[in-house]
């Protein structure tokens, strides 16, 4: 058909026949920044399943997970997820990091219905797949969404992974959505980073009342994004300041550690309130003790803690996780294109500067996202 002819032409222009290998930043072993290697010899990924889409990456962004994965975090479980029956090569290397992508579709499997070559798309690449610090990446069409028209690729790449995480944590674990969040009191700890700056905007778009903790010098940023109350955790009396406020319906904890000790009592007791933490020991337990022992140990610890918290205060205690979800990104696209959610890009780097981008991430104190322009 005519439409197919147009798609073929777009495909030829975007993806020339000689594209057998591509440039990428890879690691060949786990370690510090020294293990990052630039190469132009990585085989270009192909559409191997009928529902696959092949994307040309225009921009990627970095998340704390990239630093952890560079060091080997999650290796045991992710390796199993990549190759459940251990049928393929036993090595995950060369491994491409990078979890966010904004780019253009260049090829589609035979059963792909929502995308065609030439479409501008964005996605969060699951950690068990080859990442976006590369010229091309292959994903399932269910993980991909059309990119907001109002954003450049660099801006768009700052959103998918934190958005997928926030939607999964606040929605699935926290029970909030556009219909239920109005006037709910939500506390976000660590609100100045990637997940926090997105979550503030999502919750405000849903009509929630948002209190956050962050450093004093991030107050302007988080207020600009809509935070109603801002508590400086470096002042030392943050728990007391928060205790003096009305109780919360949901807490999204981006900090973990001792935060739980003082933050759990801030929730409204016996009213279905929820504590959702993104800082969980699941993957590190599995790395340390193996899939079975580590998984069982982490699961038991969560179960015991959740029961004890439920029995003593009626509060639901849950772990939040990133979950790949193209349709969820469609909802985010609408919020972005209607001006309700802005990208928060703190720093951007060119493709040759990927090691510097990792150094920036290692320094901590993120104020939004670090983005890499790939092409
Ligand atoms: P970022 O690094 O982007 O942001 C962290 C923010 O927290 C920084 O702005 C930092 O600024 C601030 N911060 C640090 N310590 C405190 C504190 N004690 N109180 C308040 N703020 C603090 O991380 P992300 O937003 O991307 O992710 C947040 C957490 O969630 C990370 O631990 C990440 O690993 C985890 N995560 C887990 C996922 C999962 O699937 N379970 C998925 C995504 C993220 P400053 O130090 O200047 O105060």
Short mmCIF file of C-alpha atoms and ligand atoms in Angstrom, two decimals:
data_model
loop_
_atom_site.label_atom_id
_atom_site.label_comp_id
_atom_site.label_asym_id
_atom_site.label_seq_id
_atom_site.Cartn_x
_atom_site.Cartn_y
_atom_site.Cartn_z
CA UNK A 1 0.00 0.00 0.00
CA UNK A 2 0.98 3.64 -0.19
CA UNK A 3 1.41 3.79 3.57
CA UNK A 4 3.76 0.80 3.49
CA UNK A 5 5.80 2.51 0.74
CA UNK A 6 6.18 5.61 2.90
CA UNK A 7 7.25 3.47 5.88
CA UNK A 8 9.82 1.60 3.77
CA UNK A 9 11.27 4.88 2.53
CA UNK A 10 11.45 6.24 6.10
CA UNK A 11 13.10 3.00 7.22
CA UNK A 12 15.75 3.17 4.46
CA UNK A 13 16.61 6.77 5.35
CA UNK A 14 16.78 6.14 9.08
CA UNK A 15 18.45 2.77 9.00
CA UNK A 16 20.83 2.27 6.04
CA UNK A 17 21.53 -1.30 4.93
CA UNK A 18 25.15 -1.22 6.09
CA UNK A 19 24.19 -0.57 9.70
CA UNK A 20 25.77 -3.83 10.95
CA UNK A 21 27.52 -2.30 13.91
CA UNK A 22 26.87 0.78 16.00
CA UNK A 23 28.59 3.04 18.49
CA UNK A 24 27.87 2.58 22.18
CA UNK A 25 29.30 2.99 25.65
CA UNK A 26 29.72 -0.48 27.13
CA UNK A 27 31.20 -2.13 30.20
CA UNK A 28 33.10 -5.42 29.94
CA UNK A 29 33.29 -5.95 33.69
CA UNK A 30 31.78 -4.33 36.79
CA UNK A 31 33.70 -1.53 38.48
CA UNK A 32 34.31 2.20 38.70
CA UNK A 33 34.11 4.73 35.88
CA UNK A 34 37.29 3.25 34.40
CA UNK A 35 35.27 0.28 33.07
CA UNK A 36 33.25 2.50 30.68
CA UNK A 37 34.46 1.88 27.11
CA UNK A 38 33.41 3.64 23.90
CA UNK A 39 33.20 1.36 20.87
CA UNK A 40 31.86 1.51 17.32
CA UNK A 41 31.77 -2.27 17.02
CA UNK A 42 28.69 -3.34 18.93
CA UNK A 43 26.36 -5.38 16.69
CA UNK A 44 23.31 -3.26 15.90
CA UNK A 45 20.31 -4.84 17.64
CA UNK A 46 17.64 -6.29 15.36
CA UNK A 47 13.91 -6.77 15.52
CA UNK A 48 13.82 -10.42 16.60
CA UNK A 49 10.24 -10.75 17.90
CA UNK A 50 7.03 -9.80 16.07
CA UNK A 51 6.23 -7.15 18.72
CA UNK A 52 9.72 -5.59 18.77
CA UNK A 53 10.48 -2.04 17.72
CA UNK A 54 13.98 -0.85 16.87
CA UNK A 55 14.71 2.75 17.91
CA UNK A 56 17.41 5.18 16.86
CA UNK A 57 18.41 6.84 20.13
CA UNK A 58 18.56 10.63 20.11
CA UNK A 59 18.92 11.19 23.84
CA UNK A 60 19.34 9.07 26.97
CA UNK A 61 19.47 9.96 30.64
CA UNK A 62 21.21 8.55 33.69
CA UNK A 63 19.66 7.24 36.90
CA UNK A 64 21.25 6.13 40.20
CA UNK A 65 20.62 2.58 38.93
CA UNK A 66 23.23 3.09 36.19
CA UNK A 67 25.88 3.78 38.82
CA UNK A 68 24.79 0.73 40.83
CA UNK A 69 24.64 -1.53 37.76
CA UNK A 70 28.08 -0.32 36.64
CA UNK A 71 29.30 -1.70 39.98
CA UNK A 72 27.48 -5.04 39.61
CA UNK A 73 24.30 -4.32 41.58
CA UNK A 74 21.44 -6.63 40.64
CA UNK A 75 23.69 -8.75 38.41
CA UNK A 76 22.34 -12.10 39.64
CA UNK A 77 18.65 -11.39 39.12
CA UNK A 78 19.10 -9.38 35.92
CA UNK A 79 21.22 -12.12 34.37
CA UNK A 80 18.49 -14.65 35.12
CA UNK A 81 15.83 -12.33 33.70
CA UNK A 82 17.86 -11.95 30.47
CA UNK A 83 18.39 -15.66 30.03
CA UNK A 84 16.01 -17.64 32.31
CA UNK A 85 17.07 -21.08 31.06
CA UNK A 86 20.75 -20.17 30.77
CA UNK A 87 20.62 -21.14 27.10
CA UNK A 88 22.69 -18.29 25.70
CA UNK A 89 26.19 -17.03 26.37
CA UNK A 90 26.87 -17.05 30.10
CA UNK A 91 28.22 -13.48 29.97
CA UNK A 92 26.14 -10.31 30.07
CA UNK A 93 29.10 -8.34 28.65
CA UNK A 94 29.56 -6.11 26.76
CA UNK A 95 26.73 -4.48 28.71
CA UNK A 96 25.14 -1.19 27.64
CA UNK A 97 23.81 1.00 30.49
CA UNK A 98 21.28 3.86 30.20
CA UNK A 99 17.60 3.43 31.07
CA UNK A 100 15.84 6.32 29.30
CA UNK A 101 15.46 6.85 25.59
CA UNK A 102 13.94 9.47 23.37
CA UNK A 103 14.32 8.68 19.69
CA UNK A 104 12.80 7.57 16.40
CA UNK A 105 11.36 4.21 15.34
CA UNK A 106 13.40 2.70 12.51
CA UNK A 107 12.02 -0.83 12.25
CA UNK A 108 9.00 -2.76 13.51
CA UNK A 109 8.13 -6.43 13.96
CA UNK A 110 5.28 -7.88 11.90
CA UNK A 111 2.74 -7.64 14.75
CA UNK A 112 3.52 -4.07 15.84
CA UNK A 113 0.32 -2.06 15.55
CA UNK A 114 0.92 1.24 17.36
CA UNK A 115 4.18 2.40 15.80
CA UNK A 116 5.70 2.86 12.35
CA UNK A 117 9.17 3.88 11.13
CA UNK A 118 9.65 7.61 11.55
CA UNK A 119 7.54 7.92 14.74
CA UNK A 120 9.07 9.98 17.54
CA UNK A 121 8.93 7.92 20.74
CA UNK A 122 10.16 7.74 24.33
CA UNK A 123 10.59 4.79 26.69
CA UNK A 124 12.19 3.51 29.86
CA UNK A 125 14.46 0.58 28.99
CA UNK A 126 14.06 -2.29 31.50
CA UNK A 127 17.35 -3.01 33.32
CA UNK A 128 17.44 -6.56 31.93
CA UNK A 129 17.65 -5.21 28.36
CA UNK A 130 20.59 -3.57 26.59
CA UNK A 131 20.47 0.14 27.47
CA UNK A 132 20.20 3.45 25.65
CA UNK A 133 23.81 4.69 25.77
CA UNK A 134 24.02 3.43 22.20
CA UNK A 135 22.94 4.43 18.71
CA UNK A 136 20.08 1.90 18.63
CA UNK A 137 17.98 0.01 21.13
CA UNK A 138 15.31 -2.69 20.72
CA UNK A 139 12.20 -2.73 22.91
CA UNK A 140 8.78 -4.35 22.94
CA UNK A 141 6.07 -2.05 21.58
CA UNK A 142 4.34 -2.30 24.99
CA UNK A 143 7.32 -0.51 26.57
CA UNK A 144 7.25 2.38 24.10
CA UNK A 145 5.06 5.48 23.83
CA UNK A 146 4.80 8.40 21.43
CA UNK A 147 6.97 11.23 22.73
CA UNK A 148 5.38 14.53 23.84
CA UNK A 149 5.39 16.91 20.88
CA UNK A 150 6.18 19.87 23.11
CA UNK A 151 9.56 18.48 24.20
CA UNK A 152 12.93 18.13 22.48
CA UNK A 153 14.54 14.69 22.60
CA UNK A 154 16.92 15.94 25.31
CA UNK A 155 14.02 17.09 27.47
CA UNK A 156 11.95 13.98 26.78
CA UNK A 157 14.79 11.63 27.77
CA UNK A 158 14.71 13.06 31.30
CA UNK A 159 11.28 11.64 32.08
CA UNK A 160 10.43 7.97 31.23
CA UNK A 161 12.31 6.01 33.93
CA UNK A 162 11.42 8.31 36.82
CA UNK A 163 7.84 8.61 35.52
CA UNK A 164 7.41 4.82 35.25
CA UNK A 165 8.83 4.45 38.76
CA UNK A 166 6.67 7.21 40.25
CA UNK A 167 3.50 5.90 38.58
CA UNK A 168 4.19 2.38 39.77
CA UNK A 169 5.08 3.50 43.32
CA UNK A 170 2.34 6.10 43.81
CA UNK A 171 -0.27 4.26 41.76
CA UNK A 172 0.16 0.51 42.26
CA UNK A 173 1.74 0.61 45.71
CA UNK A 174 0.35 3.93 47.00
CA UNK A 175 -3.17 3.51 45.60
CA UNK A 176 -3.26 7.01 44.11
CA UNK A 177 -4.50 8.07 40.68
CA UNK A 178 -6.15 11.07 39.03
CA UNK A 179 -9.53 10.00 40.46
CA UNK A 180 -8.43 9.32 44.08
CA UNK A 181 -5.57 11.71 44.83
CA UNK A 182 -7.49 14.99 45.16
CA UNK A 183 -6.80 16.59 48.56
CA UNK A 184 -4.83 13.56 49.77
CA UNK A 185 -1.86 14.62 51.89
CA UNK A 186 1.36 13.18 50.44
CA UNK A 187 4.90 13.48 51.81
CA UNK A 188 7.84 12.96 49.43
CA UNK A 189 11.29 12.53 50.96
CA UNK A 190 14.31 13.27 48.75
CA UNK A 191 12.09 15.38 46.50
CA UNK A 192 14.84 17.31 44.70
CA UNK A 193 16.08 14.35 42.60
CA UNK A 194 14.73 12.69 39.46
CA UNK A 195 11.85 10.72 40.98
CA UNK A 196 10.96 13.50 43.42
CA UNK A 197 10.77 16.37 40.91
CA UNK A 198 8.53 14.26 38.67
CA UNK A 199 6.35 13.01 41.56
CA UNK A 200 5.65 16.52 42.88
CA UNK A 201 4.29 17.54 39.47
CA UNK A 202 2.28 14.34 38.96
CA UNK A 203 0.65 14.64 42.38
CA UNK A 204 -0.17 18.33 41.87
CA UNK A 205 -1.70 17.47 38.47
CA UNK A 206 -3.86 14.93 40.34
CA UNK A 207 -4.91 17.54 42.94
CA UNK A 208 -3.01 16.20 45.97
CA UNK A 209 -1.49 18.31 48.74
CA UNK A 210 2.29 17.82 48.57
CA UNK A 211 4.83 18.22 51.35
CA UNK A 212 8.48 17.50 50.61
CA UNK A 213 11.84 17.15 52.30
CA UNK A 214 14.99 18.40 50.54
CA UNK A 215 18.08 20.52 51.15
CA UNK A 216 17.51 24.22 51.75
CA UNK A 217 19.06 25.18 48.38
CA UNK A 218 16.48 23.09 46.50
CA UNK A 219 13.51 24.92 47.99
CA UNK A 220 13.09 27.27 45.01
CA UNK A 221 13.11 24.35 42.57
CA UNK A 222 10.53 22.23 44.39
CA UNK A 223 8.23 25.17 45.12
CA UNK A 224 8.41 26.12 41.45
CA UNK A 225 7.22 22.59 40.60
CA UNK A 226 4.24 22.97 42.92
CA UNK A 227 5.26 21.67 46.38
CA UNK A 228 2.91 23.13 49.01
CA UNK A 229 5.15 22.67 52.07
CA UNK A 230 8.94 22.35 52.00
CA UNK A 231 10.97 21.05 54.93
CA UNK A 232 14.76 21.42 54.94
CA UNK A 233 16.13 18.08 56.15
CA UNK A 234 19.60 19.57 56.73
CA UNK A 235 18.26 21.92 59.43
CA UNK A 236 18.21 19.02 61.90
CA UNK A 237 14.64 19.41 63.16
CA UNK A 238 12.81 18.08 60.07
CA UNK A 239 11.05 15.23 61.96
CA UNK A 240 9.77 17.71 64.57
CA UNK A 241 8.58 20.18 61.91
CA UNK A 242 6.73 17.38 60.09
CA UNK A 243 5.27 16.03 63.34
CA UNK A 244 3.62 19.41 63.92
CA UNK A 245 1.74 19.10 60.62
CA UNK A 246 -1.47 17.18 59.89
CA UNK A 247 -0.87 13.45 59.32
CA UNK A 248 -0.23 12.14 55.79
CA UNK A 249 -2.17 9.65 53.64
CA UNK A 250 0.82 8.48 51.61
CA UNK A 251 4.59 8.79 52.04
CA UNK A 252 6.89 8.21 49.05
CA UNK A 253 10.37 7.59 50.47
CA UNK A 254 13.24 8.24 48.06
CA UNK A 255 15.86 8.27 50.81
CA UNK A 256 15.46 5.08 52.83
CA UNK A 257 17.67 4.10 55.78
CA UNK A 258 16.70 5.79 59.04
CA UNK A 259 14.00 7.89 57.38
CA UNK A 260 11.49 5.15 58.13
CA UNK A 261 12.09 5.39 61.87
CA UNK A 262 10.76 8.94 62.15
CA UNK A 263 8.55 9.09 59.05
CA UNK A 264 6.25 6.09 59.65
CA UNK A 265 4.47 7.76 62.62
CA UNK A 266 3.68 10.74 60.37
CA UNK A 267 1.02 8.67 58.59
CA UNK A 268 -2.65 8.83 59.55
CA UNK A 269 -3.21 5.63 61.58
CA UNK A 270 -6.00 3.09 60.88
CA UNK A 271 -7.16 4.86 57.73
CA UNK A 272 -5.58 2.88 54.89
CA UNK A 273 -2.54 5.16 54.68
CA UNK A 274 0.54 3.84 52.86
CA UNK A 275 4.31 4.03 53.24
CA UNK A 276 6.02 3.31 49.90
CA UNK A 277 9.80 3.10 49.87
CA UNK A 278 11.87 2.98 46.69
CA UNK A 279 14.98 2.04 48.62
CA UNK A 280 14.67 -1.72 48.99
CA UNK A 281 17.22 -4.45 49.79
CA UNK A 282 15.81 -7.00 47.30
CA UNK A 283 18.50 -6.99 44.60
CA UNK A 284 21.42 -6.54 47.00
CA UNK A 285 20.19 -9.51 49.10
CA UNK A 286 20.00 -11.63 45.94
CA UNK A 287 23.49 -10.49 44.86
CA UNK A 288 24.82 -11.40 48.28
CA UNK A 289 23.01 -14.67 48.98
CA UNK A 290 21.82 -15.93 45.62
CA UNK A 291 18.36 -15.90 44.08
CA UNK A 292 16.64 -18.34 46.44
CA UNK A 293 18.13 -17.43 49.85
CA UNK A 294 18.37 -13.72 49.08
CA UNK A 295 14.86 -13.57 47.63
CA UNK A 296 13.37 -15.51 50.55
CA UNK A 297 15.28 -13.46 53.13
CA UNK A 298 14.22 -10.13 51.58
CA UNK A 299 10.62 -11.35 51.16
CA UNK A 300 10.43 -12.52 54.80
CA UNK A 301 11.92 -9.26 56.07
CA UNK A 302 9.34 -7.27 54.09
CA UNK A 303 6.49 -9.53 55.19
CA UNK A 304 7.42 -9.37 58.89
CA UNK A 305 7.91 -5.62 58.84
CA UNK A 306 4.66 -5.00 56.93
CA UNK A 307 2.68 -7.17 59.39
CA UNK A 308 4.22 -5.51 62.42
CA UNK A 309 3.51 -2.00 61.05
CA UNK A 310 -0.03 -2.97 60.05
CA UNK A 311 -0.79 -4.45 63.49
CA UNK A 312 0.62 -1.50 65.42
CA UNK A 313 -0.71 1.41 63.35
CA UNK A 314 -2.95 0.14 60.54
CA UNK A 315 -0.47 1.50 57.98
CA UNK A 316 0.36 -0.41 54.76
CA UNK A 317 4.13 -0.72 54.27
CA UNK A 318 5.20 -1.42 50.67
CA UNK A 319 8.21 -1.53 48.40
CA UNK A 320 7.94 0.50 45.21
CA UNK A 321 9.61 -0.56 41.98
CA UNK A 322 10.12 0.71 38.47
CA UNK A 323 7.81 -1.14 36.05
CA UNK A 324 7.99 -0.91 32.24
CA UNK A 325 4.70 0.52 30.98
CA UNK A 326 4.23 2.23 27.59
CA UNK A 327 0.53 3.06 28.16
CA UNK A 328 1.45 4.79 31.46
CA UNK A 329 3.84 6.97 29.47
CA UNK A 330 0.93 7.88 27.17
CA UNK A 331 -0.80 9.41 30.22
CA UNK A 332 2.37 11.27 31.12
CA UNK A 333 2.66 12.55 27.53
CA UNK A 334 -0.78 14.15 27.84
CA UNK A 335 0.19 15.82 31.12
CA UNK A 336 3.42 17.10 29.54
CA UNK A 337 1.75 18.37 26.36
CA UNK A 338 -0.90 20.16 28.44
CA UNK A 339 1.86 21.93 30.40
CA UNK A 340 1.16 20.18 33.72
CA UNK A 341 4.51 18.39 33.87
CA UNK A 342 7.82 20.02 32.93
CA UNK A 343 11.11 18.25 32.27
CA UNK A 344 13.73 19.05 34.92
CA UNK A 345 17.09 18.78 33.17
CA UNK A 346 19.91 19.79 35.47
CA UNK A 347 22.84 18.90 33.21
CA UNK A 348 23.37 17.63 29.71
CA UNK A 349 26.38 15.98 28.13
CA UNK A 350 27.37 14.99 24.58
CA UNK A 351 27.86 11.30 23.69
CA UNK A 352 31.68 11.43 24.01
CA UNK A 353 31.20 12.91 27.51
CA UNK A 354 29.39 9.88 29.00
CA UNK A 355 32.16 9.30 31.62
CA UNK A 356 31.77 12.94 32.77
CA UNK A 357 28.01 12.40 33.02
CA UNK A 358 28.66 9.44 35.35
CA UNK A 359 31.03 11.60 37.44
CA UNK A 360 28.24 14.18 37.77
CA UNK A 361 25.89 11.44 38.95
CA UNK A 362 28.45 10.13 41.44
CA UNK A 363 28.66 13.54 43.06
CA UNK A 364 25.04 13.13 44.22
CA UNK A 365 22.85 16.12 45.14
CA UNK A 366 20.84 15.76 41.94
CA UNK A 367 18.42 18.56 41.11
CA UNK A 368 16.36 16.76 38.49
CA UNK A 369 18.06 14.78 35.72
CA UNK A 370 21.35 14.34 33.88
CA UNK A 371 20.81 13.79 30.15
CA UNK A 372 23.13 12.51 27.38
CA UNK A 373 22.60 13.67 23.80
CA UNK A 374 23.39 10.60 21.68
CA UNK A 375 22.81 11.85 18.11
P1 LIG B 1 18.41 11.14 42.66
O1 LIG B 1 19.84 10.84 42.93
O2 LIG B 1 18.02 11.80 41.40
O3 LIG B 1 17.85 12.08 43.85
C1 LIG B 1 18.08 11.88 45.20
C2 LIG B 1 17.78 13.23 45.88
O4 LIG B 1 17.67 13.07 47.29
C3 LIG B 1 18.86 14.28 45.65
O5 LIG B 1 18.25 15.45 45.17
C4 LIG B 1 19.47 14.51 47.04
O6 LIG B 1 19.89 15.87 47.14
C5 LIG B 1 18.30 14.18 47.95
N1 LIG B 1 18.63 13.71 49.29
C6 LIG B 1 19.72 12.99 49.68
N2 LIG B 1 19.63 12.69 51.00
C7 LIG B 1 18.46 13.22 51.43
C8 LIG B 1 17.80 13.22 52.70
N3 LIG B 1 18.33 12.62 53.78
N4 LIG B 1 16.60 13.84 52.79
C9 LIG B 1 16.04 14.46 51.71
N5 LIG B 1 16.63 14.50 50.49
C10 LIG B 1 17.82 13.87 50.36
O7 LIG B 1 17.62 9.78 42.82
P2 LIG B 1 16.21 9.36 42.16
O8 LIG B 1 15.24 10.43 42.47
O9 LIG B 1 16.39 8.96 40.77
O10 LIG B 1 15.88 8.05 43.01
C11 LIG B 1 15.58 8.16 44.40
C12 LIG B 1 15.89 6.83 45.07
O11 LIG B 1 15.00 5.84 44.58
C13 LIG B 1 17.31 6.31 44.80
O12 LIG B 1 17.78 5.68 45.96
C14 LIG B 1 17.09 5.28 43.70
O13 LIG B 1 18.09 4.28 43.71
C15 LIG B 1 15.73 4.72 44.11
N6 LIG B 1 14.99 4.17 42.98
C16 LIG B 1 14.47 2.92 43.12
C17 LIG B 1 13.73 2.36 42.11
C18 LIG B 1 13.13 1.01 42.30
O14 LIG B 1 12.67 0.39 41.32
N7 LIG B 1 13.05 0.51 43.54
C19 LIG B 1 13.54 3.04 40.81
C20 LIG B 1 14.08 4.39 40.79
C21 LIG B 1 14.79 4.91 41.85
P3 LIG B 1 20.82 16.40 48.37
O15 LIG B 1 21.82 15.31 48.67
O16 LIG B 1 21.49 17.63 47.84
O17 LIG B 1 19.89 16.70 49.49
#
